[in-house]
Short mmCIF file of N, CA and C in Angstrom, two decimals:
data_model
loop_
_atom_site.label_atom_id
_atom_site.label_comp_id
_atom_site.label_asym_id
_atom_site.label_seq_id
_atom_site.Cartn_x
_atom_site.Cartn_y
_atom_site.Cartn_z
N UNK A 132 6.52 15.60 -119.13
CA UNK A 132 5.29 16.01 -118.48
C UNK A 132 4.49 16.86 -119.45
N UNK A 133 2.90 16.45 -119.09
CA UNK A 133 2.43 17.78 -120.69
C UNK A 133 1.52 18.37 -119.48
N UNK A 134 1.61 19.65 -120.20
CA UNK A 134 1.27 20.53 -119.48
C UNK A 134 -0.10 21.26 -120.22
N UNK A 135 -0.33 22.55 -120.01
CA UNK A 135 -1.35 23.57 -120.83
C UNK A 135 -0.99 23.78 -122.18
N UNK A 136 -2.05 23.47 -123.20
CA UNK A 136 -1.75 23.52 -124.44
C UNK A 136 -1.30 23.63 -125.44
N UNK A 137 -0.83 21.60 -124.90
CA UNK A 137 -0.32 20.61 -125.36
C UNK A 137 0.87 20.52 -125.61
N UNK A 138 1.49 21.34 -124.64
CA UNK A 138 3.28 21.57 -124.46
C UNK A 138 3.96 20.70 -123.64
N UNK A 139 4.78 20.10 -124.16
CA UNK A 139 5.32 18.69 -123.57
C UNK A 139 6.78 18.59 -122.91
N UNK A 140 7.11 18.63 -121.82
CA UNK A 140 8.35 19.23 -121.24
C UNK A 140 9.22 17.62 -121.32
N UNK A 141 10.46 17.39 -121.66
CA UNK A 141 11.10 16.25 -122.00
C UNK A 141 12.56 16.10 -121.27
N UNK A 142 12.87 15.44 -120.44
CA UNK A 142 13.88 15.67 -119.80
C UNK A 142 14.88 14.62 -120.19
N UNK A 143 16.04 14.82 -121.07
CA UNK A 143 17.17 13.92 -121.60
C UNK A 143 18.37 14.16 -120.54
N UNK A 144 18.76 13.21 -120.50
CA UNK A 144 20.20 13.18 -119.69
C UNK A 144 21.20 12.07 -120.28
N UNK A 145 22.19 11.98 -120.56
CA UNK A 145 23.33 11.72 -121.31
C UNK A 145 24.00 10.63 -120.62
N UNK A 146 23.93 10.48 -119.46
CA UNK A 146 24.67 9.27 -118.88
C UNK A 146 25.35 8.60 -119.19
N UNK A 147 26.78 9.26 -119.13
CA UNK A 147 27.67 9.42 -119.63
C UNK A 147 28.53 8.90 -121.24
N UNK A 148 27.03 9.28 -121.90
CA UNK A 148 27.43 8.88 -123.52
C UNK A 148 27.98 10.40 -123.95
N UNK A 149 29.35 10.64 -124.18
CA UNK A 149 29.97 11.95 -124.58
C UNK A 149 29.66 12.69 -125.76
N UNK A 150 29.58 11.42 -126.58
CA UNK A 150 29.33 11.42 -127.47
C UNK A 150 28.00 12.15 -128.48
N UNK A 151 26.82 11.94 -127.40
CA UNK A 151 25.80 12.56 -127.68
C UNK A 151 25.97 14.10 -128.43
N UNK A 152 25.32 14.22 -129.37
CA UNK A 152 25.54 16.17 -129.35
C UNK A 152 23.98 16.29 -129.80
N UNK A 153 22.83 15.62 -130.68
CA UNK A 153 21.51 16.14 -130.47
C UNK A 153 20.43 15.04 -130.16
N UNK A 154 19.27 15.77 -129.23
CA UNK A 154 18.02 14.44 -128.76
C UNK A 154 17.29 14.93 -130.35
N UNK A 155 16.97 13.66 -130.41
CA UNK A 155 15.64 13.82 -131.46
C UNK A 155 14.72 13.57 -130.66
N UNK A 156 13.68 14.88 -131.01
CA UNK A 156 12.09 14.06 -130.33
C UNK A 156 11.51 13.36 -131.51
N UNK A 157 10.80 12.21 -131.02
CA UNK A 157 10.01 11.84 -131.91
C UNK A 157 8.28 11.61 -130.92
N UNK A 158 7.18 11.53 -131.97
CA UNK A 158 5.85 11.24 -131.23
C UNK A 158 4.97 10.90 -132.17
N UNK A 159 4.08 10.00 -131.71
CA UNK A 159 3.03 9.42 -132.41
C UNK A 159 1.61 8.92 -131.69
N UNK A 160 1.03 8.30 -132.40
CA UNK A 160 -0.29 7.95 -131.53
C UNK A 160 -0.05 6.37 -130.96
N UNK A 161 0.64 5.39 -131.36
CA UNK A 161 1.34 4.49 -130.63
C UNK A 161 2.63 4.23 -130.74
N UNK A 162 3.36 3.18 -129.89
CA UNK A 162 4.20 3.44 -129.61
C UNK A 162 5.29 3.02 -131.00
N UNK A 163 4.23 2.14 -131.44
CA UNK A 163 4.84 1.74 -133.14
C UNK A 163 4.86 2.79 -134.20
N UNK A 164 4.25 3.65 -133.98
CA UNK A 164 3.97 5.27 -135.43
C UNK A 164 4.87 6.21 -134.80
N UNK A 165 6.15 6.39 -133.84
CA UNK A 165 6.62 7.55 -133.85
C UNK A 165 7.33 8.01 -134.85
N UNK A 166 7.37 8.84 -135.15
CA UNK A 166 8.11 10.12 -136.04
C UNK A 166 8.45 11.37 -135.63
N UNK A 167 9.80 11.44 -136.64
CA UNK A 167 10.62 12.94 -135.83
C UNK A 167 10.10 14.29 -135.40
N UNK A 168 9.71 14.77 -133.99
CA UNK A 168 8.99 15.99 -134.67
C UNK A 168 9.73 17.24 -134.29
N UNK A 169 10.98 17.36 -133.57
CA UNK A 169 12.26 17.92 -133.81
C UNK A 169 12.81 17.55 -133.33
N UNK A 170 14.20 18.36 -132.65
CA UNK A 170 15.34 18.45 -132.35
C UNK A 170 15.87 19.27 -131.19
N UNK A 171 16.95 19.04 -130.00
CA UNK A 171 17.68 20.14 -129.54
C UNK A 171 19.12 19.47 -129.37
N UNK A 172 20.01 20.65 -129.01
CA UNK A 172 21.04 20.25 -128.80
C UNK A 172 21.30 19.51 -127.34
N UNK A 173 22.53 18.52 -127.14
CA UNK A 173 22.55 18.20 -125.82
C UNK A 173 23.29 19.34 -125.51
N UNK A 174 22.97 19.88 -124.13
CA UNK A 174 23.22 21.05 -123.20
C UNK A 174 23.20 20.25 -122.13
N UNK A 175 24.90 19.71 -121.74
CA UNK A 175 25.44 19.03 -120.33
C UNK A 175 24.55 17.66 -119.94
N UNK A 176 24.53 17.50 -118.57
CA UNK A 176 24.12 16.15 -118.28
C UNK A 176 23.17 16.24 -118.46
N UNK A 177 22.52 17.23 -118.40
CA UNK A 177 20.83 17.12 -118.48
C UNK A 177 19.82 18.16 -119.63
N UNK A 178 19.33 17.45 -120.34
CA UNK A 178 18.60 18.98 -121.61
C UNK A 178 17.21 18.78 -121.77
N UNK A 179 16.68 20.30 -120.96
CA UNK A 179 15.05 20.17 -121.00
C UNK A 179 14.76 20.84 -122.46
N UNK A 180 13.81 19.80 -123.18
CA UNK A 180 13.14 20.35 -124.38
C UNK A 180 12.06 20.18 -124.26
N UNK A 181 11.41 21.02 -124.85
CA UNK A 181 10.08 21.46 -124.79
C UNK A 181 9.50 21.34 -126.40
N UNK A 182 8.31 20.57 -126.42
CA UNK A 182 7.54 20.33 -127.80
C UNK A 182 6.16 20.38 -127.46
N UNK A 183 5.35 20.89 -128.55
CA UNK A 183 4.01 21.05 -128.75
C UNK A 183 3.33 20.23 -129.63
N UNK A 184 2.80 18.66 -128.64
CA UNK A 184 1.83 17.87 -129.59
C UNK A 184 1.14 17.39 -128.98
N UNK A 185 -0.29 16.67 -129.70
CA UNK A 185 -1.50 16.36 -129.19
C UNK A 185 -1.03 14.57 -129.77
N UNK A 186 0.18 13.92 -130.00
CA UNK A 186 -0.09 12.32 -129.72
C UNK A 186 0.12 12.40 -128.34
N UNK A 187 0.02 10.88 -128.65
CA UNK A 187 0.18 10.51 -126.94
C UNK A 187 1.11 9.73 -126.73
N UNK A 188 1.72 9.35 -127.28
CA UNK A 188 3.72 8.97 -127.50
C UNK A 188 4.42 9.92 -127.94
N UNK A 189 5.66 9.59 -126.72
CA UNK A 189 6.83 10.99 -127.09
C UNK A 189 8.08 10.12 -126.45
N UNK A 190 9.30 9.88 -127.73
CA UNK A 190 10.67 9.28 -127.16
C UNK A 190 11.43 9.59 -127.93
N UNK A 191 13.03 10.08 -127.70
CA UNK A 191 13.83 10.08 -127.87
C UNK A 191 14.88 9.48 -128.78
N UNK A 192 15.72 9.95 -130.03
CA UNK A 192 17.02 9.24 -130.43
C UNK A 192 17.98 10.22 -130.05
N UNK A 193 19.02 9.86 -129.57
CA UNK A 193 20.58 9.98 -128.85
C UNK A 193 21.16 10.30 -130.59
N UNK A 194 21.53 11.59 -130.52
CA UNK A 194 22.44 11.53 -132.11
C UNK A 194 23.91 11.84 -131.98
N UNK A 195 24.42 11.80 -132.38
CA UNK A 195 26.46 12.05 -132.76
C UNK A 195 26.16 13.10 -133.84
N UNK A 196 27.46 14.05 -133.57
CA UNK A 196 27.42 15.10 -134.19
C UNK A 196 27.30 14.98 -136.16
N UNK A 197 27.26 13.55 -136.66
CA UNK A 197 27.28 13.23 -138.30
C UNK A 197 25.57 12.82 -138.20
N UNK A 198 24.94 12.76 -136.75
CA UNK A 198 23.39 12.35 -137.18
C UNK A 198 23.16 10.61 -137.20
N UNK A 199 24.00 10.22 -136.90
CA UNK A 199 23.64 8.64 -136.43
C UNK A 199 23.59 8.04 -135.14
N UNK A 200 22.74 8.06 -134.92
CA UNK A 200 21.48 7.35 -133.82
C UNK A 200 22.47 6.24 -132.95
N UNK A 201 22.33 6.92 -132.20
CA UNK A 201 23.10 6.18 -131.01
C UNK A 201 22.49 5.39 -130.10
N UNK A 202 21.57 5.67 -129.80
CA UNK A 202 20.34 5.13 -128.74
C UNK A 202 18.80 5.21 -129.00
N UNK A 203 18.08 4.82 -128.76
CA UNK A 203 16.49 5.20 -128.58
C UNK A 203 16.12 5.20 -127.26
N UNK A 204 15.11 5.62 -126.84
CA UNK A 204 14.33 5.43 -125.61
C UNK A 204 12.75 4.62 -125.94
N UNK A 205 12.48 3.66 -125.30
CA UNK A 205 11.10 3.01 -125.15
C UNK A 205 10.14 4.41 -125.09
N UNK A 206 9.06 4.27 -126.26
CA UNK A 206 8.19 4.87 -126.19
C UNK A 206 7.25 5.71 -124.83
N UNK A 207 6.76 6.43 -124.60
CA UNK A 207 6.60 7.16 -123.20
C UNK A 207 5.02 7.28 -123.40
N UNK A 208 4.06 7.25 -122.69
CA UNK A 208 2.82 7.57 -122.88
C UNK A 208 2.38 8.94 -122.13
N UNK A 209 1.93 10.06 -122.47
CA UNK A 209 1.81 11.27 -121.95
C UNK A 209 0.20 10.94 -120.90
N UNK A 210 0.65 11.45 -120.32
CA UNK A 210 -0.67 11.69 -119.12
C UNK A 210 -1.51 13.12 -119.54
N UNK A 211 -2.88 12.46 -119.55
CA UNK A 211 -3.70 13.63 -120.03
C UNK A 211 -4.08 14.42 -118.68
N UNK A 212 -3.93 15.60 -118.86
CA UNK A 212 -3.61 16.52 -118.01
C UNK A 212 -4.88 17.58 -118.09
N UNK A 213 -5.52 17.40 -119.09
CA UNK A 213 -7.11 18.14 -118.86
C UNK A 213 -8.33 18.31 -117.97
#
């Protein structure tokens, strides 16, 4: 969900991949240009991260604790909220 300036609330949940230990955010202006624009740790079934950007794509890679990409998520389109 994006909220007041341009803070983007991201809700990951793990379902039941154990394996998981960090979400990568990634975001871009379509759904083909995303790039990394950080990181949090997974924190249990569910991990709210919070990022500050003005694209309008924002999705996810699933990482293992060596950093290899376990999953992606289909690109997300942010709702302009202005």
């Amino acid at each position: 969900e994006r909220g007041a300036e341009d803070g983007v609330k991201i809700y990951a949940s793990w379902n039941g991949a154990t394996e998981v230990a960090t979400w990568q955010v990634l975001a871009g202006a379509s759904p083909e240009e995303l790039a990394p624009l950080g990181s949090a740790p997974q924190q249990g079934f569910e991990t709210v991260i919070t990022v500050r950007t003005t694209e309008s794509y924002v999705g996810l890679n699933a990482m293992n604790g060596s950093g290899k990409v376990l999953g992606t998520t289909s690109a997300l389109k942010l709702e302009d909220r202005t």
